[in-house]
């Protein structure tokens, strides 16, 4: 199956600004259009502001997929997964990245710049781009996400 070339929206906080720039260049080098939601330098910012920008666009269907980065990736994944239809996967290894596409059809890849080195990060992005969703029983399971009742009862 040929690799998808649909645009990607990317965002980070200051802790991952440098890695974001590298991932952005990597994507552009592969012929993928990139929308950069910031941040735009290493000045301290609040990661939710950028997680919200990216996740809201994916949630609304304005972008099919996104990439978020912060120091650990934890904060960004927490923010992103609050949005309907967002399936954000924090990946620190290649197997998780591959499986997040095959089984979970992740639409936001999350990276922790203080956790993974640049070379591993780029490999995680590469396999995430190249791996297709398997569908079938996995789609049935994802469909259940939309029917989750989060009402708190006592
Ligand atoms: C910023 O210091 C750091 O807290 C942030 O990048 C991220 O790791 C949060 O989850």
mmCIF file of C-alpha atoms and ligand atoms in Angstrom:
data_model
loop_
_atom_site.group_PDB
_atom_site.id
_atom_site.type_symbol
_atom_site.label_atom_id
_atom_site.label_comp_id
_atom_site.label_asym_id
_atom_site.label_seq_id
_atom_site.Cartn_x
_atom_site.Cartn_y
_atom_site.Cartn_z
ATOM 1 C CA UNK A 1 0.000 0.000 0.000
ATOM 2 C CA UNK A 2 1.516 3.400 -0.941
ATOM 3 C CA UNK A 3 2.223 5.788 1.921
ATOM 4 C CA UNK A 4 -0.453 8.407 2.607
ATOM 5 C CA UNK A 5 0.609 11.951 1.814
ATOM 6 C CA UNK A 6 -2.259 13.738 3.538
ATOM 7 C CA UNK A 7 -1.141 16.866 5.440
ATOM 8 C CA UNK A 8 -0.052 16.635 9.056
ATOM 9 C CA UNK A 9 -0.571 19.242 11.760
ATOM 10 C CA UNK A 10 2.265 19.329 14.260
ATOM 11 C CA UNK A 11 2.690 21.067 17.615
ATOM 12 C CA UNK A 12 5.000 21.085 20.594
ATOM 13 C CA UNK A 13 5.930 22.981 23.693
ATOM 14 C CA UNK A 14 9.362 24.477 24.348
ATOM 15 C CA UNK A 15 10.781 21.201 25.690
ATOM 16 C CA UNK A 16 10.292 19.576 22.306
ATOM 17 C CA UNK A 17 10.712 22.578 20.012
ATOM 18 C CA UNK A 18 14.027 21.317 18.638
ATOM 19 C CA UNK A 19 12.683 17.824 17.949
ATOM 20 C CA UNK A 20 9.528 19.285 16.386
ATOM 21 C CA UNK A 21 11.660 21.208 13.910
ATOM 22 C CA UNK A 22 13.533 18.011 13.030
ATOM 23 C CA UNK A 23 10.346 15.976 12.631
ATOM 24 C CA UNK A 24 8.862 18.747 10.485
ATOM 25 C CA UNK A 25 11.892 18.713 8.174
ATOM 26 C CA UNK A 26 11.682 14.922 8.009
ATOM 27 C CA UNK A 27 8.017 15.052 6.960
ATOM 28 C CA UNK A 28 8.592 17.757 4.365
ATOM 29 C CA UNK A 29 11.468 15.694 2.995
ATOM 30 C CA UNK A 30 9.006 12.836 2.473
ATOM 31 C CA UNK A 31 6.695 15.085 0.462
ATOM 32 C CA UNK A 32 4.146 15.651 3.235
ATOM 33 C CA UNK A 33 2.605 19.106 3.782
ATOM 34 C CA UNK A 34 3.017 20.245 7.374
ATOM 35 C CA UNK A 35 0.933 22.783 9.284
ATOM 36 C CA UNK A 36 2.975 24.039 12.240
ATOM 37 C CA UNK A 37 0.735 25.008 15.166
ATOM 38 C CA UNK A 38 3.742 26.151 17.230
ATOM 39 C CA UNK A 39 5.479 26.749 19.455
ATOM 40 C CA UNK A 40 7.991 28.727 17.417
ATOM 41 C CA UNK A 41 10.975 29.020 19.761
ATOM 42 C CA UNK A 42 12.344 27.631 23.020
ATOM 43 C CA UNK A 43 10.673 30.185 25.298
ATOM 44 C CA UNK A 44 8.648 28.495 28.010
ATOM 45 C CA UNK A 45 4.998 27.878 27.091
ATOM 46 C CA UNK A 46 2.123 25.737 28.380
ATOM 47 C CA UNK A 47 1.816 22.456 26.481
ATOM 48 C CA UNK A 48 -2.029 22.326 26.643
ATOM 49 C CA UNK A 49 -2.246 25.429 24.434
ATOM 50 C CA UNK A 50 -0.514 23.601 21.593
ATOM 51 C CA UNK A 51 -2.072 20.221 22.286
ATOM 52 C CA UNK A 52 -5.493 21.868 22.030
ATOM 53 C CA UNK A 53 -4.616 23.536 18.709
ATOM 54 C CA UNK A 54 -3.574 20.264 17.105
ATOM 55 C CA UNK A 55 -6.128 17.928 18.691
ATOM 56 C CA UNK A 56 -9.077 20.238 17.980
ATOM 57 C CA UNK A 57 -8.176 20.316 14.285
ATOM 58 C CA UNK A 58 -7.924 16.525 14.107
ATOM 59 C CA UNK A 59 -11.102 16.139 16.155
ATOM 60 C CA UNK A 60 -12.983 18.420 13.744
ATOM 61 C CA UNK A 61 -11.683 16.526 10.713
ATOM 62 C CA UNK A 62 -9.729 19.533 9.424
ATOM 63 C CA UNK A 63 -6.609 17.363 9.502
ATOM 64 C CA UNK A 64 -6.688 13.595 9.252
ATOM 65 C CA UNK A 65 -3.585 13.215 11.413
ATOM 66 C CA UNK A 66 -1.253 15.097 13.706
ATOM 67 C CA UNK A 67 1.936 14.849 15.693
ATOM 68 C CA UNK A 68 2.386 16.301 19.196
ATOM 69 C CA UNK A 69 5.572 16.565 21.196
ATOM 70 C CA UNK A 70 6.453 17.690 24.706
ATOM 71 C CA UNK A 71 9.098 16.722 27.258
ATOM 72 C CA UNK A 72 7.664 13.338 28.154
ATOM 73 C CA UNK A 73 4.730 13.205 25.734
ATOM 74 C CA UNK A 74 2.486 12.494 28.707
ATOM 75 C CA UNK A 75 0.857 15.911 29.008
ATOM 76 C CA UNK A 76 0.217 16.174 25.283
ATOM 77 C CA UNK A 77 -1.379 12.731 25.130
ATOM 78 C CA UNK A 78 -3.606 13.547 28.124
ATOM 79 C CA UNK A 79 -4.798 16.737 26.449
ATOM 80 C CA UNK A 80 -5.264 15.235 22.999
ATOM 81 C CA UNK A 81 -7.299 12.243 24.162
ATOM 82 C CA UNK A 82 -9.916 14.519 25.725
ATOM 83 C CA UNK A 83 -11.097 15.389 22.193
ATOM 84 C CA UNK A 84 -13.755 13.288 20.460
ATOM 85 C CA UNK A 85 -12.463 11.097 17.629
ATOM 86 C CA UNK A 86 -8.844 11.674 18.650
ATOM 87 C CA UNK A 87 -6.800 8.545 19.192
ATOM 88 C CA UNK A 88 -3.471 9.867 20.407
ATOM 89 C CA UNK A 89 -0.700 7.341 20.975
ATOM 90 C CA UNK A 90 2.353 8.152 23.068
ATOM 91 C CA UNK A 91 5.076 5.990 21.574
ATOM 92 C CA UNK A 92 8.584 5.429 22.876
ATOM 93 C CA UNK A 93 9.411 2.391 20.757
ATOM 94 C CA UNK A 94 8.874 1.108 17.235
ATOM 95 C CA UNK A 95 6.545 -1.769 18.146
ATOM 96 C CA UNK A 96 4.103 0.553 19.921
ATOM 97 C CA UNK A 97 4.142 2.957 17.010
ATOM 98 C CA UNK A 98 3.407 0.183 14.503
ATOM 99 C CA UNK A 99 0.660 -1.347 16.651
ATOM 100 C CA UNK A 100 -0.898 2.057 17.344
ATOM 101 C CA UNK A 101 -1.631 2.207 13.620
ATOM 102 C CA UNK A 102 -2.408 -1.468 12.913
ATOM 103 C CA UNK A 103 -4.818 -1.989 15.794
ATOM 104 C CA UNK A 104 -5.751 1.472 17.119
ATOM 105 C CA UNK A 105 -5.630 3.566 13.955
ATOM 106 C CA UNK A 106 -3.942 6.316 15.960
ATOM 107 C CA UNK A 107 -4.537 9.690 14.378
ATOM 108 C CA UNK A 108 -2.123 11.619 16.589
ATOM 109 C CA UNK A 109 1.380 10.381 17.295
ATOM 110 C CA UNK A 110 2.842 11.743 20.526
ATOM 111 C CA UNK A 111 6.564 11.876 21.257
ATOM 112 C CA UNK A 112 8.540 12.770 24.372
ATOM 113 C CA UNK A 113 11.644 14.686 23.403
ATOM 114 C CA UNK A 114 13.234 14.110 26.823
ATOM 115 C CA UNK A 115 12.555 10.377 26.570
ATOM 116 C CA UNK A 116 13.547 9.343 23.060
ATOM 117 C CA UNK A 117 16.615 10.444 21.146
ATOM 118 C CA UNK A 118 16.314 12.123 17.771
ATOM 119 C CA UNK A 119 17.174 9.034 15.732
ATOM 120 C CA UNK A 120 14.678 6.805 17.519
ATOM 121 C CA UNK A 121 12.040 9.551 17.294
ATOM 122 C CA UNK A 122 12.466 9.737 13.540
ATOM 123 C CA UNK A 123 12.197 5.945 13.224
ATOM 124 C CA UNK A 124 9.018 6.020 15.323
ATOM 125 C CA UNK A 125 7.582 8.641 12.959
ATOM 126 C CA UNK A 126 8.681 6.658 9.888
ATOM 127 C CA UNK A 127 6.943 3.415 10.904
ATOM 128 C CA UNK A 128 3.861 5.370 12.011
ATOM 129 C CA UNK A 129 3.626 6.901 8.537
ATOM 130 C CA UNK A 130 4.212 3.604 6.762
ATOM 131 C CA UNK A 131 1.959 1.269 8.759
ATOM 132 C CA UNK A 132 -1.676 0.873 7.626
ATOM 133 C CA UNK A 133 -4.697 0.214 9.869
ATOM 134 C CA UNK A 134 -5.860 -3.403 9.719
ATOM 135 C CA UNK A 135 -9.574 -2.613 10.153
ATOM 136 C CA UNK A 136 -11.931 -5.568 10.699
ATOM 137 C CA UNK A 137 -12.304 -6.481 14.368
ATOM 138 C CA UNK A 138 -10.156 -3.493 15.287
ATOM 139 C CA UNK A 139 -12.641 -1.107 13.660
ATOM 140 C CA UNK A 140 -15.442 -2.741 15.665
ATOM 141 C CA UNK A 141 -13.479 -2.001 18.833
ATOM 142 C CA UNK A 142 -12.781 1.598 17.827
ATOM 143 C CA UNK A 143 -16.485 2.106 17.076
ATOM 144 C CA UNK A 144 -17.125 1.433 20.753
ATOM 145 C CA UNK A 145 -15.118 4.546 21.664
ATOM 146 C CA UNK A 146 -17.939 6.693 20.276
ATOM 147 C CA UNK A 147 -20.481 4.968 22.499
ATOM 148 C CA UNK A 148 -18.615 5.407 25.799
ATOM 149 C CA UNK A 149 -20.880 7.004 28.411
ATOM 150 C CA UNK A 150 -18.675 9.171 30.631
ATOM 151 C CA UNK A 151 -21.524 10.280 32.886
ATOM 152 C CA UNK A 152 -20.567 9.830 36.535
ATOM 153 C CA UNK A 153 -23.244 8.072 38.575
ATOM 154 C CA UNK A 154 -23.115 7.241 42.285
HETATM 155 C C1 LIG B 1 7.654 21.016 30.457
HETATM 156 O O1 LIG B 1 8.587 21.245 31.454
HETATM 157 C C2 LIG B 1 7.074 19.607 30.605
HETATM 158 O O2 LIG B 1 6.315 19.509 31.754
HETATM 159 C C3 LIG B 1 6.268 19.223 29.381
HETATM 160 O O3 LIG B 1 7.077 19.317 28.257
HETATM 161 C C4 LIG B 1 5.701 17.817 29.343
HETATM 162 O O4 LIG B 1 6.687 16.876 29.618
HETATM 163 C C5 LIG B 1 4.450 17.585 30.074
HETATM 164 O O5 LIG B 1 3.896 16.484 30.072
#
